Amino acid sequence: MVEYPEIDRYSSLDSPMHRFDPRAKLIAFTILIFSIVLLPNLKLALIGLLASILFLIASKLPLRFALQHIKWVFLFVVPFIIIMPFTVNGTEIFSFYGLTMTYEGLEYGILVAVRAISAVILVLPMIATTRFDITIKALAKLKMPNMLVQMFMFTYRYIFVFVVEFQRTWRAMAARGFKLKTNVYALKTIGKALGTLFVRSYERGERVYQALRSRGYTGSPKTLVVFKMHVLDYILAGTIIGFAVSLHIIPLYLHS
Amino acid sequence: MKREAITVRNLSYSYPDGTKALEDVNLEVYEGERIALVGPNGAGKTTFMLHLNGTLRGTEGQVEIFGKSVDTMRREEIVKEVGLVFQDPDDQLFMPTLFDDIAFGPINQGLKEYEVRERVEKAISSLGLSGYEDRSPHHLSFGEKKKASLAAVIAMEPRILVLDEPTANLDPRSRTELIGIINELNEREGITMVIATHDVNAIPELADRIYALNRTIIETGTPHEIFFDGKLLKQNNLDVPDVFKLFEVLRCFGFNCEKLPLSLDEAISGLTTVIETEGGHIHLHIHEHTHEGVKEWRNKYGHHVPK
Amino acid sequence: MKREAITVRNLSYSYPDGTKALEDVNLEVYEGERIALVGPNGAGKTTFMLHLNGTLRGTEGQVEIFGKSVDTMRREEIVKEVGLVFQDPDDQLFMPTLFDDIAFGPINQGLKEYEVRERVEKAISSLGLSGYEDRSPHHLSFGEKKKASLAAVIAMEPRILVLDEPTANLDPRSRTELIGIINELNEREGITMVIATHDVNAIPELADRIYALNRTIIETGTPHEIFFDGKLLKQNNLDVPDVFKLFEVLRCFGFNCEKLPLSLDEAISGLTTVIETEGGHIHLHIHEHTHEGVKEWRNKYGHHVPK
Amino acid sequence: MVHISDGILSLPVLAAGWAIAIALIAVALWWSKKKGNIDEEIPKLSVMTAAFFVASLIHIPVGPTSAHFILNGLVGVTLGILALPAIFIGVVLQAVLFQHGGITTIGINTVNMGIPALIAFCIFKWGNKRGMMLTRKDLSAGIFGALAGGVAVFLAVVFTAFSLILSGKEAFSAVAILLTVAHIPIIVIEAIVTGSIVVFLLRVKPELIGGLGGDEK
Ligand SMILES: Nc1ncnc2c1ncn2[C@@H]1O[C@H](COP(=O)(O)OP(=O)(O)OP(=O)(O)O)[C@@H](O)[C@H]1O
Ligand SMILES: Nc1ncnc2c1ncn2[C@@H]1O[C@H](COP(=O)(O)OP(=O)(O)OP(=O)(O)O)[C@@H](O)[C@H]1O
Ligand SMILES: [Mg+2]
Ligand SMILES: [Mg+2]
């Protein structure tokens, strides 16, 4: 019904990506993702895709896990691959009941898809190779505003609690013969179940606040986490950022 | 021999994340029996119970209810046979009023309105909740919520009731009340009961037979058989009722009886019988093995309190 | 006389929605004492505990910790004195890993990093949780979560520990373990304890004195005093340990002892003493008042099971 | 599916998304800090956000496929202006935990769902003030809750479609239309569900409605 987030399931493996300092990793890959999604043509995008795949391989994440996380983007990209070829004007490939498929359109559709897929692939070496709480702590070290850091921390923690809670409510409904259909009765009933979830979460929020206060919370919890940049981290981050920038700069020279 | 109400064969289950919660579980419950399911935290009691009404489906093995496999039964059929009461009543009470909540099951069963009303009324009155129909479950006390969640399930008139930790977090009076209600449902309506509990002192009053579960079924037997098996108990983080422990102590002082009592009522009748058969009195004294016996007894339960 | 650790005077509290949860509560706890707070569901135990560290502030009356009013104390001061362990460990384990969670309090106390690490290590090892530092709470069993939430509080080294239903939902071994840990903290570190619980069988092992709460303080006394007061118990949905009940029964059979034991250990020493003073043996027999006595006893506890 | 993935939008749209999102979040946090005790709100807000996040993981059958709840209308109705940081957190977590949406599009996705949430909040408040004239309070809450829920999703879809169209290529308009049409059943579903949640909350926990941090309590 509802599943746990398991993005950091394989964060305890060992690979160059796992050893990469989390702060440097976040910055370098974010820049690379921005770089790739803004690439103007298919050739460059394919280079980006290739690089993304290499990073994924370097992360040693199991293929099945990777595919599970990547598959969603296809759902979003498919309409583009199908529709673009018929809506972008250009050189005709073939015509079909008045629909014209163009070369430019096809290329554009594929470009969008390649950029989207590369970006999703890169999220894995960036996020899935670090325990998620450490990623949040890295964001804190990178000066993300404290209020947002706290929200990430607590929200992430309580997602797990509520997944379990909602699963139980859902099972209790099923145990009394409820079946999920798309009719008004079922939807209203789901509304009530969700209402229950929200009421409980609100009450839990109050208790959590009380528990926080009981442990001296004054609005800005800190954590103990030691990050240490090694020479290798600088080199790796420098290389990735350099690559990201050169994807945009080198073609300028090649064209001129 | 009575009919089998629940038959479980070689049931195994792993959660999607790989946790092996159940492994090769075999069990049978006869019609009208009251079964206690005991086992340490994380033993798989809750997981097992979710299989009894098909909420979870084993990766292997099968579950039969009155001879029919749950795999082949339709949801409505299973739900009519097996009522599941969850540990945390808040998981189960999700309608804005108690009436709506209790009516939820019967409505899903497709009953007519007057039948639904009848069912709700009966369930409410048998749990002593009359007058609470329009209250919101969120505003009830914990004990009332527990009763309400039981009412919501018995309104569906299942032949089997599965209860997850019915006495947890209840104050003593509510606990006694709930035990009384459960036994009454068993006696009056003949409902078969499966009860997971950590409350060992309640077991003698609540169960005819115990299954000890720790991922797989370790042992089954009457409360007397199970509570006598010190090794089994120790290996599975289990405990025995205090009354039983005390009579073990009394035995060290020379009290002589065949069957150690588990509950207070058994203790009274036990004492009476022994006194009658032993010619009017029982003699307690310190004999040569008393201190040794007490020491052994302490070891058995790992009592930490210094003498 | 020992110092007063907690002094509560005329404390009243109503929730914003108007529920009067506490009314004119008066109570004092001496340093190093272990207090059990008993009362039916909804009696206000949890509400009361939230006042002890200033999380809730009474609409009337006041709470003093070691002679200082919580109203005038700064948050950090109160938190250093009073550690509160919540009933549901998920309310309290709000950080993503066990280490962060246990370190949370000490960091807020402004300790240096190495001190924080020391505190965490000590708390973790005294609860037997070594090796769990990097685990997230949702991968822990219920019993482990309970221990973790206690570790998180003792890492702050409070002089007073307030525990809300520490034994609920635990399997018997975890329960025994937790009781042992609580008592050790009391003995070794001299921590004052206030424990709300429905688990009457644990009270003799856990508490020197009982406060019976039902919106207001009904009574206070040693476990013996409270458990002897049948009327008080009945009026407040309370119960007594099974061992005590059983000795009441034994008394009907002619067992003669001044102070009925509440726990198994007391029972053993009680039996030994009585045997020694009575010249080597105890005589149990059915005398003219036995049956009457048993009947009265049944009435007292409203036992529903037919003879 | 109103989370746009990476690789589709143009730089100006992405940049504008981030700029507006950051500005709105800053204003929201500043505003609630000024009005009340934000320290107290943060843990509660986070826990609520977790609940909304979990709710949005639920998929329900729609014809042959299934859809996820969006519930941005409800987030608006319950959290008020704090809906913005909540939605931001949700969007980020969706992107990094489940790869729904993208990294570069976090800004624009926050805007596309957040602004409709605020509009839903306003509709609900305004509507309920008028609606008090109806004889039954929960009827009015139900109607305007449903309206808020439906409108919020509708606007989110429209905003998303516009983001696509604004990204240059008029060719995207076909996708945008497809997206909008595909969401019609979801709008109806969200309206019904949001309406019934609001009615439920009004009965059971009325303080949950009308913006956390409680203006006009
Ligand atoms: N949704 C889940 N996903 C993964 N593992 C789970 C899930 N639910 C339970 N488990 C694990 O399965 C095992 C059995 O859990 P279960 O809740 O059935 O135990 P239990 O006997 O009911 O324990 P308790 O006495 O504490 O209630 C435990 O190891 C638990 O951590
Ligand atoms: N947040 C709240 N708002 C309004 N009323 C509340 C709130 N929390 C508790 N109450 C009410 O206050 C009273 C005391 O509740 P409290 O939780 O303190 O009882 P308790 O003794 O801890 O009960 P239990 O044994 O079930 O844990 C109850 O009537 C309860 O319904
Ligand atoms: Mg369980
Ligand atoms: Mg309580």
Short mmCIF file of C-alpha atoms in Angstrom, two decimals, chain A:
data_model
loop_
_atom_site.label_atom_id
_atom_site.label_comp_id
_atom_site.label_asym_id
_atom_site.label_seq_id
_atom_site.Cartn_x
_atom_site.Cartn_y
_atom_site.Cartn_z
CA MET A 1 0.00 0.00 0.00
CA VAL A 2 2.46 2.58 1.21
CA GLU A 3 6.13 1.76 1.31
CA TYR A 4 9.08 2.98 3.30
CA PRO A 5 11.56 5.22 1.57
CA GLU A 6 14.66 3.12 1.15
CA ILE A 7 16.97 5.40 -0.73
CA ASP A 8 19.86 4.79 1.66
CA ARG A 9 19.43 1.06 1.84
CA TYR A 10 22.86 0.52 0.27
CA SER A 11 24.65 3.39 1.93
CA SER A 12 26.87 1.04 3.88
CA LEU A 13 28.59 -0.36 0.79
CA ASP A 14 32.08 0.80 -0.02
CA SER A 15 32.91 2.60 -3.25
CA PRO A 16 34.59 5.83 -4.36
CA MET A 17 31.16 7.45 -4.29
CA HIS A 18 30.51 6.17 -0.76
CA ARG A 19 33.82 7.54 0.41
CA PHE A 20 33.26 10.92 -1.23
CA ASP A 21 32.74 13.66 1.37
CA PRO A 22 28.97 14.26 1.57
CA ARG A 23 29.23 18.04 1.28
CA ALA A 24 31.51 17.95 -1.72
CA LYS A 25 29.35 15.24 -3.22
CA LEU A 26 26.18 17.30 -2.90
CA ILE A 27 27.74 20.39 -4.42
CA ALA A 28 29.57 18.66 -7.24
CA PHE A 29 26.66 16.51 -8.36
CA THR A 30 24.14 19.29 -8.06
CA ILE A 31 26.26 21.41 -10.37
CA LEU A 32 26.62 18.49 -12.75
CA ILE A 33 22.88 17.88 -12.78
CA PHE A 34 22.18 21.54 -13.55
CA SER A 35 24.79 21.41 -16.27
CA ILE A 36 23.35 18.34 -17.94
CA VAL A 37 19.69 19.40 -17.87
CA LEU A 38 20.63 22.60 -19.67
CA LEU A 39 22.64 20.98 -22.45
CA PRO A 40 21.43 22.26 -25.81
CA ASN A 41 21.99 19.25 -28.07
CA LEU A 42 21.74 15.53 -28.15
CA LYS A 43 25.42 14.78 -28.67
CA LEU A 44 26.44 16.59 -25.52
CA ALA A 45 23.51 15.12 -23.64
CA LEU A 46 24.63 11.65 -24.60
CA ILE A 47 28.07 12.45 -23.21
CA GLY A 48 26.32 13.53 -20.03
CA LEU A 49 24.30 10.31 -19.94
CA LEU A 50 27.45 8.28 -20.39
CA ALA A 51 29.14 10.12 -17.54
CA SER A 52 26.09 9.59 -15.33
CA ILE A 53 26.13 5.89 -16.00
CA LEU A 54 29.84 5.76 -15.18
CA PHE A 55 29.19 7.47 -11.86
CA LEU A 56 26.40 5.03 -11.15
CA ILE A 57 28.70 2.11 -11.91
CA ALA A 58 31.39 3.63 -9.72
CA SER A 59 28.88 3.75 -6.86
CA LYS A 60 28.49 -0.06 -6.94
CA LEU A 61 24.79 0.24 -6.22
CA PRO A 62 22.93 -2.94 -7.22
CA LEU A 63 21.36 -2.65 -10.66
CA ARG A 64 17.92 -3.73 -9.52
CA PHE A 65 17.84 -1.08 -6.85
CA ALA A 66 19.00 1.54 -9.34
CA LEU A 67 16.39 0.59 -11.92
CA GLN A 68 13.64 0.66 -9.32
CA HIS A 69 14.49 4.23 -8.54
CA ILE A 70 15.06 5.32 -12.11
CA LYS A 71 11.93 3.79 -13.60
CA TRP A 72 9.54 6.54 -12.50
CA VAL A 73 11.10 9.13 -14.74
CA PHE A 74 10.20 7.09 -17.80
CA LEU A 75 6.54 7.60 -17.05
CA PHE A 76 7.09 11.31 -17.23
CA VAL A 77 9.34 11.24 -20.26
CA VAL A 78 7.34 8.87 -22.46
CA PRO A 79 4.72 11.47 -23.46
CA PHE A 80 7.52 13.72 -24.66
CA ILE A 81 9.14 11.05 -26.78
CA ILE A 82 5.77 10.22 -28.32
CA ILE A 83 4.36 13.70 -28.77
CA MET A 84 7.41 15.77 -29.66
CA PRO A 85 8.12 14.07 -32.99
CA PHE A 86 4.66 15.02 -34.20
CA THR A 87 4.50 18.58 -32.93
CA VAL A 88 7.90 20.03 -33.71
CA ASN A 89 8.19 21.38 -37.24
CA GLY A 90 11.06 20.23 -39.42
CA THR A 91 12.24 17.57 -41.78
CA GLU A 92 9.59 14.97 -42.32
CA ILE A 93 10.39 11.34 -41.59
CA PHE A 94 7.00 9.97 -42.48
CA SER A 95 3.42 11.03 -42.44
CA PHE A 96 0.52 9.10 -41.04
CA TYR A 97 -3.13 10.16 -41.34
CA GLY A 98 -2.11 13.78 -41.39
CA LEU A 99 0.31 13.40 -38.49
CA THR A 100 3.81 14.27 -39.52
CA MET A 101 6.75 12.87 -37.73
CA THR A 102 9.80 15.09 -37.94
CA TYR A 103 13.44 14.41 -37.45
CA GLU A 104 13.86 17.53 -35.31
CA GLY A 105 10.94 16.54 -33.17
CA LEU A 106 12.28 13.08 -32.62
CA GLU A 107 15.66 14.46 -31.72
CA TYR A 108 14.13 16.94 -29.34
CA GLY A 109 12.01 14.31 -27.65
CA ILE A 110 15.03 12.12 -27.18
CA LEU A 111 17.09 15.05 -25.93
CA VAL A 112 14.52 15.76 -23.23
CA ALA A 113 14.45 12.11 -22.27
CA VAL A 114 18.23 11.75 -22.16
CA ARG A 115 18.64 14.84 -19.99
CA ALA A 116 15.89 13.72 -17.63
CA ILE A 117 17.25 10.22 -17.30
CA SER A 118 20.83 11.42 -16.76
CA ALA A 119 19.67 13.68 -13.97
CA VAL A 120 17.79 10.90 -12.22
CA ILE A 121 20.73 8.56 -12.55
CA LEU A 122 23.00 11.14 -10.95
CA VAL A 123 20.73 11.45 -7.94
CA LEU A 124 21.71 7.91 -6.98
CA PRO A 125 25.48 8.35 -6.58
CA MET A 126 24.70 11.66 -4.91
CA ILE A 127 22.05 10.54 -2.41
CA ALA A 128 21.96 6.75 -2.22
CA THR A 129 25.60 6.41 -1.19
CA THR A 130 25.20 8.31 2.08
CA ARG A 131 22.92 7.62 5.00
CA PHE A 132 20.13 10.09 4.55
CA ASP A 133 20.55 11.66 7.96
CA ILE A 134 24.16 12.39 7.09
CA THR A 135 23.04 14.05 3.88
CA ILE A 136 20.81 16.29 5.97
CA LYS A 137 23.69 17.05 8.31
CA ALA A 138 25.84 17.88 5.31
CA LEU A 139 23.18 20.33 4.16
CA ALA A 140 23.31 21.90 7.60
CA LYS A 141 27.08 22.28 7.30
CA LEU A 142 26.50 23.87 3.93
CA LYS A 143 24.55 26.58 5.73
CA MET A 144 21.08 25.60 4.80
CA PRO A 145 18.83 27.62 7.16
CA ASN A 146 18.44 25.87 10.47
CA MET A 147 14.66 25.83 10.38
CA LEU A 148 14.67 23.90 7.14
CA VAL A 149 17.32 21.49 8.39
CA GLN A 150 15.18 20.70 11.39
CA MET A 151 12.15 20.23 9.21
CA PHE A 152 14.03 17.76 7.03
CA MET A 153 15.31 15.89 10.02
CA PHE A 154 11.97 15.53 11.81
CA THR A 155 9.91 15.03 8.69
CA TYR A 156 12.19 12.27 7.52
CA ARG A 157 12.04 10.54 10.89
CA TYR A 158 8.25 10.66 11.17
CA ILE A 159 7.61 9.47 7.65
CA PHE A 160 8.59 6.04 8.91
CA VAL A 161 6.31 6.27 11.91
CA PHE A 162 3.34 7.31 9.80
CA VAL A 163 3.91 4.75 7.09
CA VAL A 164 3.55 2.08 9.76
CA GLU A 165 0.62 3.86 11.36
CA PHE A 166 -1.22 4.25 8.10
CA GLN A 167 -0.52 0.66 7.12
CA ARG A 168 -2.16 -0.44 10.32
CA THR A 169 -5.20 1.76 9.79
CA TRP A 170 -5.42 0.49 6.26
CA ARG A 171 -5.29 -3.09 7.44
CA ALA A 172 -7.91 -2.41 10.05
CA MET A 173 -10.20 -1.10 7.32
CA ALA A 174 -9.55 -4.10 5.13
CA ALA A 175 -10.18 -6.35 8.11
CA ARG A 176 -13.67 -4.91 8.28
CA GLY A 177 -14.40 -5.56 4.67
CA PHE A 178 -13.46 -2.23 3.12
CA LYS A 179 -12.40 -2.33 -0.51
CA LEU A 180 -10.71 0.47 -2.36
CA LYS A 181 -12.72 1.48 -5.40
CA THR A 182 -13.15 4.75 -7.15
CA ASN A 183 -16.59 5.62 -5.92
CA VAL A 184 -17.81 8.32 -3.62
CA TYR A 185 -18.31 6.03 -0.62
CA ALA A 186 -14.77 4.68 -0.84
CA LEU A 187 -13.27 8.11 -1.37
CA LYS A 188 -15.15 9.58 1.57
CA THR A 189 -14.01 6.69 3.70
CA ILE A 190 -10.41 7.26 2.65
CA GLY A 191 -10.97 10.87 3.57
CA LYS A 192 -11.89 9.79 7.06
CA ALA A 193 -8.92 7.46 7.33
CA LEU A 194 -6.62 10.25 6.23
CA GLY A 195 -8.38 12.62 8.59
CA THR A 196 -7.54 10.18 11.37
CA LEU A 197 -3.93 10.10 10.22
CA PHE A 198 -3.76 13.90 10.32
CA VAL A 199 -5.39 14.20 13.70
CA ARG A 200 -2.99 11.66 15.11
CA SER A 201 -0.05 13.36 13.49
CA TYR A 202 -1.12 16.67 14.95
CA GLU A 203 -1.40 15.16 18.40
CA ARG A 204 1.90 13.42 17.96
CA GLY A 205 3.42 16.70 16.88
CA GLU A 206 2.36 18.16 20.19
CA ARG A 207 3.89 15.28 22.11
CA VAL A 208 7.08 15.46 20.09
CA TYR A 209 7.33 19.12 20.91
CA GLN A 210 6.88 18.30 24.58
CA ALA A 211 9.56 15.63 24.33
CA LEU A 212 11.90 18.06 22.60
CA ARG A 213 11.34 20.65 25.27
CA SER A 214 11.94 18.06 27.95
CA ARG A 215 15.37 17.57 26.53
CA GLY A 216 16.31 21.20 26.48
CA TYR A 217 15.23 22.10 22.95
CA THR A 218 15.27 25.81 22.38
CA GLY A 219 14.72 25.94 18.67
CA SER A 220 18.08 25.03 17.21
CA PRO A 221 19.27 21.49 17.76
CA LYS A 222 22.80 20.74 16.68
CA THR A 223 24.29 17.40 15.94
CA LEU A 224 27.77 16.07 16.33
CA VAL A 225 29.08 15.13 12.98
CA VAL A 226 32.58 15.39 11.74
CA PHE A 227 33.22 15.89 8.09
CA LYS A 228 36.72 16.00 6.86
CA MET A 229 37.75 16.87 3.34
CA HIS A 230 40.67 14.86 2.05
CA VAL A 231 42.82 15.64 -0.94
CA LEU A 232 40.91 13.06 -2.95
CA ASP A 233 37.64 14.80 -2.20
CA TYR A 234 38.98 18.06 -3.58
CA ILE A 235 40.26 16.34 -6.68
CA LEU A 236 37.04 14.43 -7.31
CA ALA A 237 34.83 17.45 -6.70
CA GLY A 238 37.09 19.60 -8.87
CA THR A 239 36.95 17.09 -11.68
CA ILE A 240 33.19 16.78 -11.61
CA ILE A 241 32.63 20.52 -11.51
CA GLY A 242 35.23 21.03 -14.20
CA PHE A 243 33.51 18.50 -16.37
CA ALA A 244 30.12 20.12 -15.74
CA VAL A 245 31.42 23.52 -16.76
CA SER A 246 33.36 22.30 -19.77
CA LEU A 247 30.24 20.62 -21.18
CA HIS A 248 28.99 24.15 -21.75
CA ILE A 249 32.21 25.95 -22.54
CA ILE A 250 34.11 23.66 -24.87
CA PRO A 251 31.36 23.52 -27.55
CA LEU A 252 31.52 27.33 -27.74
CA TYR A 253 35.14 27.07 -28.85
CA LEU A 254 34.48 24.18 -31.15
CA HIS A 255 31.82 26.17 -32.97
CA SER A 256 33.83 29.32 -33.36
#
